[in-house]
PDB file of C-alpha atoms and ligand atoms in Angstrom:
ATOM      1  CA  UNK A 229      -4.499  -6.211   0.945  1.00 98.00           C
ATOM      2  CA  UNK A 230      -5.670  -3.416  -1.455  1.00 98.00           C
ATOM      3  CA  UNK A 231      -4.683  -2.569  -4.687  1.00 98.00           C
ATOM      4  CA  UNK A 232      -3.661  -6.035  -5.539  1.00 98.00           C
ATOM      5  CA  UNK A 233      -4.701  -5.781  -9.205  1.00 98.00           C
ATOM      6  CA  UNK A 234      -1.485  -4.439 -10.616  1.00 97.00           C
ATOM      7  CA  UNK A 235       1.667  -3.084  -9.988  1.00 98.00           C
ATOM      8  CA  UNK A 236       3.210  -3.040  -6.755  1.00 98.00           C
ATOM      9  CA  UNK A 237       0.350  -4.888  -4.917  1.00 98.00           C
ATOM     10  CA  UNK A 238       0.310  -7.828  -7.397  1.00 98.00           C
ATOM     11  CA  UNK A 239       3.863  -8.370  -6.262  1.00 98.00           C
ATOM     12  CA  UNK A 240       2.773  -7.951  -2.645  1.00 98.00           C
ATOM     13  CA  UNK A 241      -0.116 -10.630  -3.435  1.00 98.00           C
ATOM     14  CA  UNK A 242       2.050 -12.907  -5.090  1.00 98.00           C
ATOM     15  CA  UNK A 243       4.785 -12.977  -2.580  1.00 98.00           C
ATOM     16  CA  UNK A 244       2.336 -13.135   0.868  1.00 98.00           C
ATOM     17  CA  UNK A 245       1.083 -16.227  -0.882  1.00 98.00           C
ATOM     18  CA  UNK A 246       4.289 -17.849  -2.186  1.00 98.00           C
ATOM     19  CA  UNK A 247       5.314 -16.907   2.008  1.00 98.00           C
ATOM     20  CA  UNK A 248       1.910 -19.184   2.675  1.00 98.00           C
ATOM     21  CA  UNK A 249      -0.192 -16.735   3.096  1.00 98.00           C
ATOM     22  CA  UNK A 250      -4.327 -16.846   1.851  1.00 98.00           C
ATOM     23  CA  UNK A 251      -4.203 -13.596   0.573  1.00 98.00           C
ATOM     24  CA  UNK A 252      -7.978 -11.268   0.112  1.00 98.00           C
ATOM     25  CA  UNK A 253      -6.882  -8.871  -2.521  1.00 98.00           C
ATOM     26  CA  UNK A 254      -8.661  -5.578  -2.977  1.00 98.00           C
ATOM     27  CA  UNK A 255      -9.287  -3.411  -6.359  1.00 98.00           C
ATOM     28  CA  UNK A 256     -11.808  -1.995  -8.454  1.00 98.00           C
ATOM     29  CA  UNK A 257     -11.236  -4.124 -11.274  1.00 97.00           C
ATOM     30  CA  UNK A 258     -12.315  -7.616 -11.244  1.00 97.00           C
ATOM     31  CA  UNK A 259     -10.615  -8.926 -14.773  1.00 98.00           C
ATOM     32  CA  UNK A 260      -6.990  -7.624 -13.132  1.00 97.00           C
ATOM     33  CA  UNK A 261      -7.907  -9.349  -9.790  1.00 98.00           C
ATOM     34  CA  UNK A 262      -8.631 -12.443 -11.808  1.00 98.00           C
ATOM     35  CA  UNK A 263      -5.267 -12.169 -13.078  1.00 98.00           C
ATOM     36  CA  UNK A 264      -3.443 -11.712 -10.234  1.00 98.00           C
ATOM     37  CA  UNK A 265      -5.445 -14.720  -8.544  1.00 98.00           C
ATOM     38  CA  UNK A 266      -4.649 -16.880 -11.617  1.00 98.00           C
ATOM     39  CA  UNK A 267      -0.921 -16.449 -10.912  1.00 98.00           C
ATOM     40  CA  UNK A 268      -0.580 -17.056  -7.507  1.00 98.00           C
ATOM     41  CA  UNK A 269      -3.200 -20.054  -7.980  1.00 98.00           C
ATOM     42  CA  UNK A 270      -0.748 -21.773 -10.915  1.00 98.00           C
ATOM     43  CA  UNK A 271       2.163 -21.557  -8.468  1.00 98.00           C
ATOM     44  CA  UNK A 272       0.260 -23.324  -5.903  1.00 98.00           C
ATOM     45  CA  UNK A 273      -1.042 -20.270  -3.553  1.00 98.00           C
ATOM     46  CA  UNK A 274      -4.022 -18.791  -2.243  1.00 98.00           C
ATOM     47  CA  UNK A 275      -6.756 -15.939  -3.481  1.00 98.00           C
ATOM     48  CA  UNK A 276      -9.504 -14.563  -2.785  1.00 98.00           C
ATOM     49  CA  UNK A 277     -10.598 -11.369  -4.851  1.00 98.00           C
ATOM     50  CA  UNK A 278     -12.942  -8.846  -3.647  1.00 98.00           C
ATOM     51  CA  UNK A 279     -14.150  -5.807  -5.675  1.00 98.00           C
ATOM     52  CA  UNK A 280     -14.270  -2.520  -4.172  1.00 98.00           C
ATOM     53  CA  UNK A 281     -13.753   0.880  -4.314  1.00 98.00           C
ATOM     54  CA  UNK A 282     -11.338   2.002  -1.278  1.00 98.00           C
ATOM     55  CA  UNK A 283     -12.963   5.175  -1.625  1.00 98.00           C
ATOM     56  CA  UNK A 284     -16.028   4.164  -0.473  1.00 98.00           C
ATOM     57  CA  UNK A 285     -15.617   3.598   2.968  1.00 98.00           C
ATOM     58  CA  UNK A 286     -18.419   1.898   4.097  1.00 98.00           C
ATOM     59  CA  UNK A 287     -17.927  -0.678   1.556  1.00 98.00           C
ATOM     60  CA  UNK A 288     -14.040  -1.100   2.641  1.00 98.00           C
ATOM     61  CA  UNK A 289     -14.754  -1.251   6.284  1.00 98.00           C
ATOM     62  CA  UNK A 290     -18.058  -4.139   5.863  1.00 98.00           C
ATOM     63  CA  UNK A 291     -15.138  -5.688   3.514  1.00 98.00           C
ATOM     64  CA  UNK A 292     -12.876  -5.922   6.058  1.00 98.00           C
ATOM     65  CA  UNK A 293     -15.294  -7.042   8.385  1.00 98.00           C
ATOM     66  CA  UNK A 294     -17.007  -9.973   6.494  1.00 98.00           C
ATOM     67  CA  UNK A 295     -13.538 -11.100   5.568  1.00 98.00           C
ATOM     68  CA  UNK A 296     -12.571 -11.626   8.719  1.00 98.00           C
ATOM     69  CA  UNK A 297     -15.680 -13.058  10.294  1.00 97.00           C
ATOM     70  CA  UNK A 298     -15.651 -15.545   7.307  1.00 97.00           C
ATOM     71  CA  UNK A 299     -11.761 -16.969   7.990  1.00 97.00           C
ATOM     72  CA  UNK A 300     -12.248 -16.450  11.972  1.00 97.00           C
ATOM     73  CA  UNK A 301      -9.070 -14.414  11.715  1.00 97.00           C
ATOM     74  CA  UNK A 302      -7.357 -11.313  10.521  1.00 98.00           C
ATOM     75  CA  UNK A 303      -3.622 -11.692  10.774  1.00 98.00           C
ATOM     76  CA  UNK A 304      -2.215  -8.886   8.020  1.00 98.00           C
ATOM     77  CA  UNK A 305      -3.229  -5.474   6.735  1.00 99.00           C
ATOM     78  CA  UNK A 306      -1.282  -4.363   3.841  1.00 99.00           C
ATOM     79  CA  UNK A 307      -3.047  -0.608   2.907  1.00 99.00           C
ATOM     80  CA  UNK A 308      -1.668  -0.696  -0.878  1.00 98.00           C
ATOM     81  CA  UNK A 309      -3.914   1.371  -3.215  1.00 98.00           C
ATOM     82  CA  UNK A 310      -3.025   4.497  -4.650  1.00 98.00           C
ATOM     83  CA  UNK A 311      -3.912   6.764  -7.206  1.00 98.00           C
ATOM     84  CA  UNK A 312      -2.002  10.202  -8.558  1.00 98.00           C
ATOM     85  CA  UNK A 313      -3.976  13.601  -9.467  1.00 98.00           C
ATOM     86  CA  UNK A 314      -0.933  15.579 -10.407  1.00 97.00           C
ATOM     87  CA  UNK A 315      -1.274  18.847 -10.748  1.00 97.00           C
ATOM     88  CA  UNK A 316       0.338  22.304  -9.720  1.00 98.00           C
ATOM     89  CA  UNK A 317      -0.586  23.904  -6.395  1.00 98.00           C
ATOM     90  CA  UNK A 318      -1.811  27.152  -8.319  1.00 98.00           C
ATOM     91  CA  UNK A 319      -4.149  24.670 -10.686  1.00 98.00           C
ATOM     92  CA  UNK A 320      -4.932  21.784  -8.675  1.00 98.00           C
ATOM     93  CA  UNK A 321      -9.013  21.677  -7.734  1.00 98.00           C
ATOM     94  CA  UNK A 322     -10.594  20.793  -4.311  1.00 98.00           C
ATOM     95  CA  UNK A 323     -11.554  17.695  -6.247  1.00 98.00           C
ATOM     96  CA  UNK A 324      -8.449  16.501  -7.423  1.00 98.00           C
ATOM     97  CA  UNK A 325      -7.212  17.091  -3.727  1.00 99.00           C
ATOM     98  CA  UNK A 326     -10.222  15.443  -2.163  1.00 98.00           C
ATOM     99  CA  UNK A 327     -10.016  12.326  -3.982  1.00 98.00           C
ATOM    100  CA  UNK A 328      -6.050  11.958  -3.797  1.00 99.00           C
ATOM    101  CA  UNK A 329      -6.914  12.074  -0.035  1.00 99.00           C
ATOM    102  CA  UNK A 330      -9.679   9.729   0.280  1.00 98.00           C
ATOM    103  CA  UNK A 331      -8.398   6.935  -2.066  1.00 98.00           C
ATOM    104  CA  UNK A 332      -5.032   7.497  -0.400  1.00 98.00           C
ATOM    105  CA  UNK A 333      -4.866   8.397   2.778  1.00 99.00           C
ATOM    106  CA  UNK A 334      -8.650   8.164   4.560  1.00 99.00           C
ATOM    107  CA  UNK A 335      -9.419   4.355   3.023  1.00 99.00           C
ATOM    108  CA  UNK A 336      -5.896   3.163   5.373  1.00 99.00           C
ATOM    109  CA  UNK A 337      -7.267   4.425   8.426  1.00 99.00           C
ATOM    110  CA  UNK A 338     -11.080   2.968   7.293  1.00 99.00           C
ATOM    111  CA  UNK A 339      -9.525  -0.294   6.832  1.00 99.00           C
ATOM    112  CA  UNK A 340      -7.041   0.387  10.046  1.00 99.00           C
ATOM    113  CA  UNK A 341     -10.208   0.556  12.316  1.00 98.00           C
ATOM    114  CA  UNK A 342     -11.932  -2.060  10.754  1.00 98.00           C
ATOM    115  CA  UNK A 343      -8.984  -4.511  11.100  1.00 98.00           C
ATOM    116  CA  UNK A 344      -7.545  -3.448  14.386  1.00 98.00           C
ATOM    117  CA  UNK A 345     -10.685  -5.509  16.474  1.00 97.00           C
ATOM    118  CA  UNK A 346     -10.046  -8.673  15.086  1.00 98.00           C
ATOM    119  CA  UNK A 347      -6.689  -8.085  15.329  1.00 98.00           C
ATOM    120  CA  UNK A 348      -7.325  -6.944  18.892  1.00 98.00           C
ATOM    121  CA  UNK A 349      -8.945 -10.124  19.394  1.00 98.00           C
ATOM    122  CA  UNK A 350      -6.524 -12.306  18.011  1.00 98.00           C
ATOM    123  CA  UNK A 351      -3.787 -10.633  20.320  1.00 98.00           C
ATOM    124  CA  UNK A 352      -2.061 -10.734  16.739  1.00 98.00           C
ATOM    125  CA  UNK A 353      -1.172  -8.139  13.685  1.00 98.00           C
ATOM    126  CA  UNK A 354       0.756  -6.923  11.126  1.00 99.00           C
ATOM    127  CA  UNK A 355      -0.043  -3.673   9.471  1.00 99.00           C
ATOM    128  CA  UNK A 356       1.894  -2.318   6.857  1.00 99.00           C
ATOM    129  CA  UNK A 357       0.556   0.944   4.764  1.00 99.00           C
ATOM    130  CA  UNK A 358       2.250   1.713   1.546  1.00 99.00           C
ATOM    131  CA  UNK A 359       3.320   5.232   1.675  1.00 98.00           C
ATOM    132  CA  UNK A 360       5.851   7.083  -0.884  1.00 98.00           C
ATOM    133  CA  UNK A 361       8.992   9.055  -0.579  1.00 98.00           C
ATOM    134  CA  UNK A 362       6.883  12.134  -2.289  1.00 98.00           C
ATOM    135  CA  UNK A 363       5.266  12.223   1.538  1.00 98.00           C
ATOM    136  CA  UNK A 364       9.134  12.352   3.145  1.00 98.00           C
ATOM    137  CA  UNK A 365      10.666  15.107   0.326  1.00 97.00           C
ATOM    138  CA  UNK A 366       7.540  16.441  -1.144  1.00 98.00           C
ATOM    139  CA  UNK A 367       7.725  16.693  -4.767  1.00 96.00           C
ATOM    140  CA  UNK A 368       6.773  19.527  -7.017  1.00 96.00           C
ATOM    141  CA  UNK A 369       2.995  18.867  -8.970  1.00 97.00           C
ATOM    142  CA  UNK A 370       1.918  16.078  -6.136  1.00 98.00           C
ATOM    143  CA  UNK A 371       0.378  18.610  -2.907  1.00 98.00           C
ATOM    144  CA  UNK A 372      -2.409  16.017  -2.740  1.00 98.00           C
ATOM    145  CA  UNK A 373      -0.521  12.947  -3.280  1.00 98.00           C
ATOM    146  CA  UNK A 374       2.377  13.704  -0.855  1.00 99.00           C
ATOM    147  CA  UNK A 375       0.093  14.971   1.777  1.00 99.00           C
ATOM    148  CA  UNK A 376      -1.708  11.508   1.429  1.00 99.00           C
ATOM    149  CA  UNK A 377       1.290  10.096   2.160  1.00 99.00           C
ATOM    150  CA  UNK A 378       2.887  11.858   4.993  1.00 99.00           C
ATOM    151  CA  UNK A 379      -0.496  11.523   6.784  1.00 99.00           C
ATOM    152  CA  UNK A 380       0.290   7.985   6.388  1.00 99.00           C
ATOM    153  CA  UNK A 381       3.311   8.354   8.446  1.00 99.00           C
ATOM    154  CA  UNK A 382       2.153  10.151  11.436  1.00 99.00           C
ATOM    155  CA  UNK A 383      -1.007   7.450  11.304  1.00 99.00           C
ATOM    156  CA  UNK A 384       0.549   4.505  11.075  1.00 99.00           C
ATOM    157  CA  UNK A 385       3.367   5.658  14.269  1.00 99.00           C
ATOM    158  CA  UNK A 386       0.157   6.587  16.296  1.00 99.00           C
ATOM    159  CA  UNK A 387      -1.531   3.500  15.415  1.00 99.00           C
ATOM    160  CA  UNK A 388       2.039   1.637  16.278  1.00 99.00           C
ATOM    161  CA  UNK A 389       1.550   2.933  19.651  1.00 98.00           C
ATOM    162  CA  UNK A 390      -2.050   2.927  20.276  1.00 98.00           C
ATOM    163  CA  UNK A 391      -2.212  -0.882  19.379  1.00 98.00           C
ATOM    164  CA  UNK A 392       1.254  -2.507  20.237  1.00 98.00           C
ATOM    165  CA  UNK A 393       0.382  -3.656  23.482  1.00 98.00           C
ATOM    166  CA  UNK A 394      -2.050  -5.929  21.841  1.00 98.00           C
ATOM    167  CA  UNK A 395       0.717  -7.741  19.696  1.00 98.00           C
ATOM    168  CA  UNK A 396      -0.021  -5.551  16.411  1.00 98.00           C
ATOM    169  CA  UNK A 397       2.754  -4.009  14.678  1.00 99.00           C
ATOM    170  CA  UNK A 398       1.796  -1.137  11.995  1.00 99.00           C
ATOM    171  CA  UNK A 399       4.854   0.442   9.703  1.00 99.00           C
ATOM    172  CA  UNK A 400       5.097   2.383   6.860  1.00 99.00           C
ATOM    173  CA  UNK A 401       7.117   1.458   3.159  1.00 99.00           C
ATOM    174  CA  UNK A 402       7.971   4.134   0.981  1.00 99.00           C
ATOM    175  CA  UNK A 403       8.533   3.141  -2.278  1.00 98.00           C
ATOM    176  CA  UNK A 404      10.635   5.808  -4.741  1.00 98.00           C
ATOM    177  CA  UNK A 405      10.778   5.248  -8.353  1.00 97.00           C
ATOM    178  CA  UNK A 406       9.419   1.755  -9.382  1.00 98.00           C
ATOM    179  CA  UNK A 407       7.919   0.567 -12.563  1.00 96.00           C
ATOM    180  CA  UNK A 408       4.157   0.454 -13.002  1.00 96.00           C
ATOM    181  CA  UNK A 409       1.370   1.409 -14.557  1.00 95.00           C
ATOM    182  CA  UNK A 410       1.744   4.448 -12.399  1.00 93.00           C
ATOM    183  CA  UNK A 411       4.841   5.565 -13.825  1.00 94.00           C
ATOM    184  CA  UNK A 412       5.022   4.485 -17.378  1.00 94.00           C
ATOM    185  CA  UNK A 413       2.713   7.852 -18.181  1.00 92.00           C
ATOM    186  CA  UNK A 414       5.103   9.837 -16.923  1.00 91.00           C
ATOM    187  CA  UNK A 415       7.068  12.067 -19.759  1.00 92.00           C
ATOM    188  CA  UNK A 416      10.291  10.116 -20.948  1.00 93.00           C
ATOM    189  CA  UNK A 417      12.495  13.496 -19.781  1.00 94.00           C
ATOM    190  CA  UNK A 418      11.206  12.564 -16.091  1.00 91.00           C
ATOM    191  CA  UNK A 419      12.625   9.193 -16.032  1.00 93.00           C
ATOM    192  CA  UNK A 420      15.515  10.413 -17.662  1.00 94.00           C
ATOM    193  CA  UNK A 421      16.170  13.362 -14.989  1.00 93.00           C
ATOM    194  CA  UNK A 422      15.041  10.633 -12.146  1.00 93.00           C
ATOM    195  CA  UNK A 423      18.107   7.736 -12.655  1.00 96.00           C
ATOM    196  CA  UNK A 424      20.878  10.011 -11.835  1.00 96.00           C
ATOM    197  CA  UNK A 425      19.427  10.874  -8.827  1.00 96.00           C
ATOM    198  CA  UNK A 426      19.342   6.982  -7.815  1.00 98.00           C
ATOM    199  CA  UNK A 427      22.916   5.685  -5.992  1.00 98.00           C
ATOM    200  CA  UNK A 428      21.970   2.137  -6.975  1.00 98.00           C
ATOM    201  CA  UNK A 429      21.372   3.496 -10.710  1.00 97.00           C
ATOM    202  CA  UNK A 430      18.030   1.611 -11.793  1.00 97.00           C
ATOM    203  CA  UNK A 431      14.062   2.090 -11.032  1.00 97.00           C
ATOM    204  CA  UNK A 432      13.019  -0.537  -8.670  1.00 98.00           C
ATOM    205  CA  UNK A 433      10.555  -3.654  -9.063  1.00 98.00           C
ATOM    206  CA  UNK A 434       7.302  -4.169  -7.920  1.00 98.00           C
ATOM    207  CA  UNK A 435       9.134  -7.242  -6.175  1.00 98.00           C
ATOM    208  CA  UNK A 436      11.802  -5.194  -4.520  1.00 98.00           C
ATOM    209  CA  UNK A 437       8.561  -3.508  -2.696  1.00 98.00           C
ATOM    210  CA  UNK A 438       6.846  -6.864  -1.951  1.00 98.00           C
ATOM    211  CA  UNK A 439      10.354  -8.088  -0.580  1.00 98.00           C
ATOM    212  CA  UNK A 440      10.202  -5.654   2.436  1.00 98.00           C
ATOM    213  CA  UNK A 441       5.968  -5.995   3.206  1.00 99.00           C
ATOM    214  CA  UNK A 442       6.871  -9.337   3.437  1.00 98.00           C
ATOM    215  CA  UNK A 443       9.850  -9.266   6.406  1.00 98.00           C
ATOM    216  CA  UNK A 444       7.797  -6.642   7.916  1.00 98.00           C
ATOM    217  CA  UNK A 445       4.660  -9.187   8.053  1.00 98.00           C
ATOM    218  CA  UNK A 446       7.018 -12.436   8.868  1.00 98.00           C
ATOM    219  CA  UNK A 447       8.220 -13.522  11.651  1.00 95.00           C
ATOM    220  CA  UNK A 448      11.864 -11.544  11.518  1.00 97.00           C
ATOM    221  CA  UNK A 449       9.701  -8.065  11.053  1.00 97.00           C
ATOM    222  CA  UNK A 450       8.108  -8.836  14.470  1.00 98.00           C
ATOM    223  CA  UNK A 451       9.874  -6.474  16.647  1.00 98.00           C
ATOM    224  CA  UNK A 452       9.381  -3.831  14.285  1.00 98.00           C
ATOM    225  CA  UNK A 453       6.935  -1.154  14.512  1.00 99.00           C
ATOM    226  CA  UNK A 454       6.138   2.298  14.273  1.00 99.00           C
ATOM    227  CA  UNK A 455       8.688   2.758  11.132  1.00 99.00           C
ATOM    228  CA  UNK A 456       9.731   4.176   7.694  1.00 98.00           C
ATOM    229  CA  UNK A 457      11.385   1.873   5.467  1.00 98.00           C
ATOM    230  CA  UNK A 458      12.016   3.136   2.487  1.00 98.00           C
ATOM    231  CA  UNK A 459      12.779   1.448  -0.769  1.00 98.00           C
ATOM    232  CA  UNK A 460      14.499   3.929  -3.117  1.00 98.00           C
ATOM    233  CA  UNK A 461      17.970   2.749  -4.355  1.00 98.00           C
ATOM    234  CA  UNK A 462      19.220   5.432  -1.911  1.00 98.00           C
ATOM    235  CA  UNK A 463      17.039   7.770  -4.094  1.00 97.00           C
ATOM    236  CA  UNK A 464      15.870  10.058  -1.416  1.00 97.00           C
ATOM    237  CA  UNK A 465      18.630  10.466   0.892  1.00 95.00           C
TER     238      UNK A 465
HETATM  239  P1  NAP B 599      -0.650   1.090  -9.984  1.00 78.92           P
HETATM  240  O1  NAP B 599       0.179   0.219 -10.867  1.00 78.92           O
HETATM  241  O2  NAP B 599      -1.342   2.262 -10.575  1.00 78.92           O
HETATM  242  O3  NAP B 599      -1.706   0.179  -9.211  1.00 78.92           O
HETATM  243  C1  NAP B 599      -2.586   0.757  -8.298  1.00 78.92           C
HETATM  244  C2  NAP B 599      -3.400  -0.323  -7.639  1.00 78.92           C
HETATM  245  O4  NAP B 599      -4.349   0.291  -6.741  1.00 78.92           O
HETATM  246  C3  NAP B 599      -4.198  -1.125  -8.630  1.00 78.92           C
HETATM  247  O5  NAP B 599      -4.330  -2.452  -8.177  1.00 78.92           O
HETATM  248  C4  NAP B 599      -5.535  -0.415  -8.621  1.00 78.92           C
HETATM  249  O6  NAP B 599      -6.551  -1.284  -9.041  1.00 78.92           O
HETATM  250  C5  NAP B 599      -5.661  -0.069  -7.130  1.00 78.92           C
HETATM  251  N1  NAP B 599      -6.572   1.028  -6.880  1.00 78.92           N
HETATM  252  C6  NAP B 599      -6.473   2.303  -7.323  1.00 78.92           C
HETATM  253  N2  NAP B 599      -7.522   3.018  -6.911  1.00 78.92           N
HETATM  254  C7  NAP B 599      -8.311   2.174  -6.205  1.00 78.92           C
HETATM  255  C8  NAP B 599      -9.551   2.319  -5.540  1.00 78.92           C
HETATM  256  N3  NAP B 599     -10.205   3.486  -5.504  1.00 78.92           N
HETATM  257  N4  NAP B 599     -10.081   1.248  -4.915  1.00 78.92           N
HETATM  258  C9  NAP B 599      -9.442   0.055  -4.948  1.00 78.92           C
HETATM  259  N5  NAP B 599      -8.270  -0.147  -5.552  1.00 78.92           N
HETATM  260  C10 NAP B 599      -7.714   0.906  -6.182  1.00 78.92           C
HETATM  261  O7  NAP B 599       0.219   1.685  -8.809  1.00 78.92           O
HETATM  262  P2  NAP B 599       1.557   1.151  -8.129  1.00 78.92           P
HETATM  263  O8  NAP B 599       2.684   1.874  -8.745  1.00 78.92           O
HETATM  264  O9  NAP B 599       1.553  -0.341  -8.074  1.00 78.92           O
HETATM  265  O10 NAP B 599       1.370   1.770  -6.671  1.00 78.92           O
HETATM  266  C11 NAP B 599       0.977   1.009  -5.545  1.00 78.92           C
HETATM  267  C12 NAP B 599       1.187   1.862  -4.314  1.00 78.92           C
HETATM  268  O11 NAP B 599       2.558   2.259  -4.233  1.00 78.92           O
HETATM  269  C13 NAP B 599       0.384   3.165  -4.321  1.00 78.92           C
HETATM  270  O12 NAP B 599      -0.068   3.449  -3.027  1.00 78.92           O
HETATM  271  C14 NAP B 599       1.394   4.183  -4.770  1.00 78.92           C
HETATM  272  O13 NAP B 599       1.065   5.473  -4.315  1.00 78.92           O
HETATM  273  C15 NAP B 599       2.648   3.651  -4.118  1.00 78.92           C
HETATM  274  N6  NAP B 599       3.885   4.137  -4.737  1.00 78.92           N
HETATM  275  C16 NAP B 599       4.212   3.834  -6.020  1.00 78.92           C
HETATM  276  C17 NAP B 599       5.401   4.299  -6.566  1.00 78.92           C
HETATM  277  C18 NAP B 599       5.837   4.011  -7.969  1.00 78.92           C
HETATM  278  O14 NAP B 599       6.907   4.535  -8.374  1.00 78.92           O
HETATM  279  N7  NAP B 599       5.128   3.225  -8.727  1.00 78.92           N
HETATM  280  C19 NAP B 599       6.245   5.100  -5.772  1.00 78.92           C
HETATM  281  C20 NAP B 599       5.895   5.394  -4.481  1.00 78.92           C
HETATM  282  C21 NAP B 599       4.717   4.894  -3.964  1.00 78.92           C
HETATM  283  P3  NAP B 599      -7.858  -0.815  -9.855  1.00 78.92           P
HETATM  284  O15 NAP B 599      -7.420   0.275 -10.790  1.00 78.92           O
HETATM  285  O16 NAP B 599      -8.346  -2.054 -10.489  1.00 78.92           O
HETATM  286  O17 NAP B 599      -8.812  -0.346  -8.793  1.00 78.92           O
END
């Protein structure tokens, strides 16, 4: 799983291994990683970290690959990383859209295709890619970043068809408003404008996310594919 460092995906590492699983978690920073493996390790789990940049996809996809040659198996994909470039459409640079859509978007489907064979091969797999309801609403300052994620969407239902006859599920969780590192730099008047908006009246956890990557990867997620979940408090309907 990527982005496993922080945030969201440090929940998602911590509960696939608490659920038994030996988790491979992804990010650029190797002190964070170490963190998040010391964690799951006191409680008794597995981890493995592996540096690298998501953005470079030859990197990702030789990841994937040695991974899986090395544990004979690849059973779970969880497509986690994410970065935000925010910007206004009149002010926002090729760059700034560029990156946004090769950190977010292009390193799922370089990971995708370098999972799906073992998967293929394993007649087994559960792909889950961590989208956001900016790519279901769209939200004013994030072109690049909700673009990124509704590509996400219309991937991960093609690759939920291409690939289901082989026993591999791939769906899609969009988070809404949760509390990381990604949105403690937003302005205080953001936050404040956001909580009305949310039925259930609070951000959500990291662990709220984790909760649904991990049905969607267990055994009761198995007839699930193709799908949306989102995980907003209500937030976004
Ligand atoms: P975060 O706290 O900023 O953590 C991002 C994670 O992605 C870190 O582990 C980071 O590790 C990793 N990452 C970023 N760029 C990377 C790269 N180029 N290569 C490898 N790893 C990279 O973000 P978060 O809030 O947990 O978000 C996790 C996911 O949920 C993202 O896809 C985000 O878009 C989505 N999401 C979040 C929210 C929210 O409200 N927080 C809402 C909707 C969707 P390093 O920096 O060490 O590389």
């Amino acid at each position: 799983m990527t982005g496993a460092s922080r945030g969201i995906g440090r929940a998602i590492a911590q509960r696939l291994a608490r659920d038994g699983r030996h988790v491979v978690g992804v990010a650029r920073t190797p002190e964070n990683l170490a963190e998040t493996g010391a964690a799951i390790q006191a409680a008794g789990g597995r981890f493995e970290a592996a540096a690298c940049d998501v953005g470079d996809s030859a990197a990702l996809a030789a990841l994937v690959e040695q991974v899986s040659e090395r544990h004979g198996r690849l059973d779970i994909l969880v497509n986690n990383a994410g970065i935000t470039k925010d910007g206004l459409l009149l002010r926002m640079s090729d760059e700034d859209f560029d990156t946004v859509i090769r950190v977010n978007l292009k390193s799922a489907f370089v990971a995708c295709r370098a999972a799906a064979r073992p998967m293929m091969k394993g007649r087994f797999g559960r792909i889950v890619n961590v989208g956001s309801v900016s790519g279901l609403m769209g939200n004013a300052g994030q072109v690049n970043y909700a673009a990124a994620k509704a590509g996400l969407v219309g991937m991960t239902k093609s690759i939920a068809r291409e690939l289901g006859s082989k026993g591999i599920t791939a769906n899609l969780v969009a988070p809404g408003f949760i509390e990381t590192d990604m949105t403690a730099v937003l302005p205080p008047q953001v936050k404040e404008q956001a909580l009305p908006s949310i039925p259930l009246k609070r951000f959500g956890t990291p662990d709220d996310i984790a909760a649904s990557v991990a049905w969607l990867t267990g055994e009761d997620g198995g007839y699930v594919t193709g799908q949306v979940i989102v995980v907003d408090g209500g937030m976004s309907m």
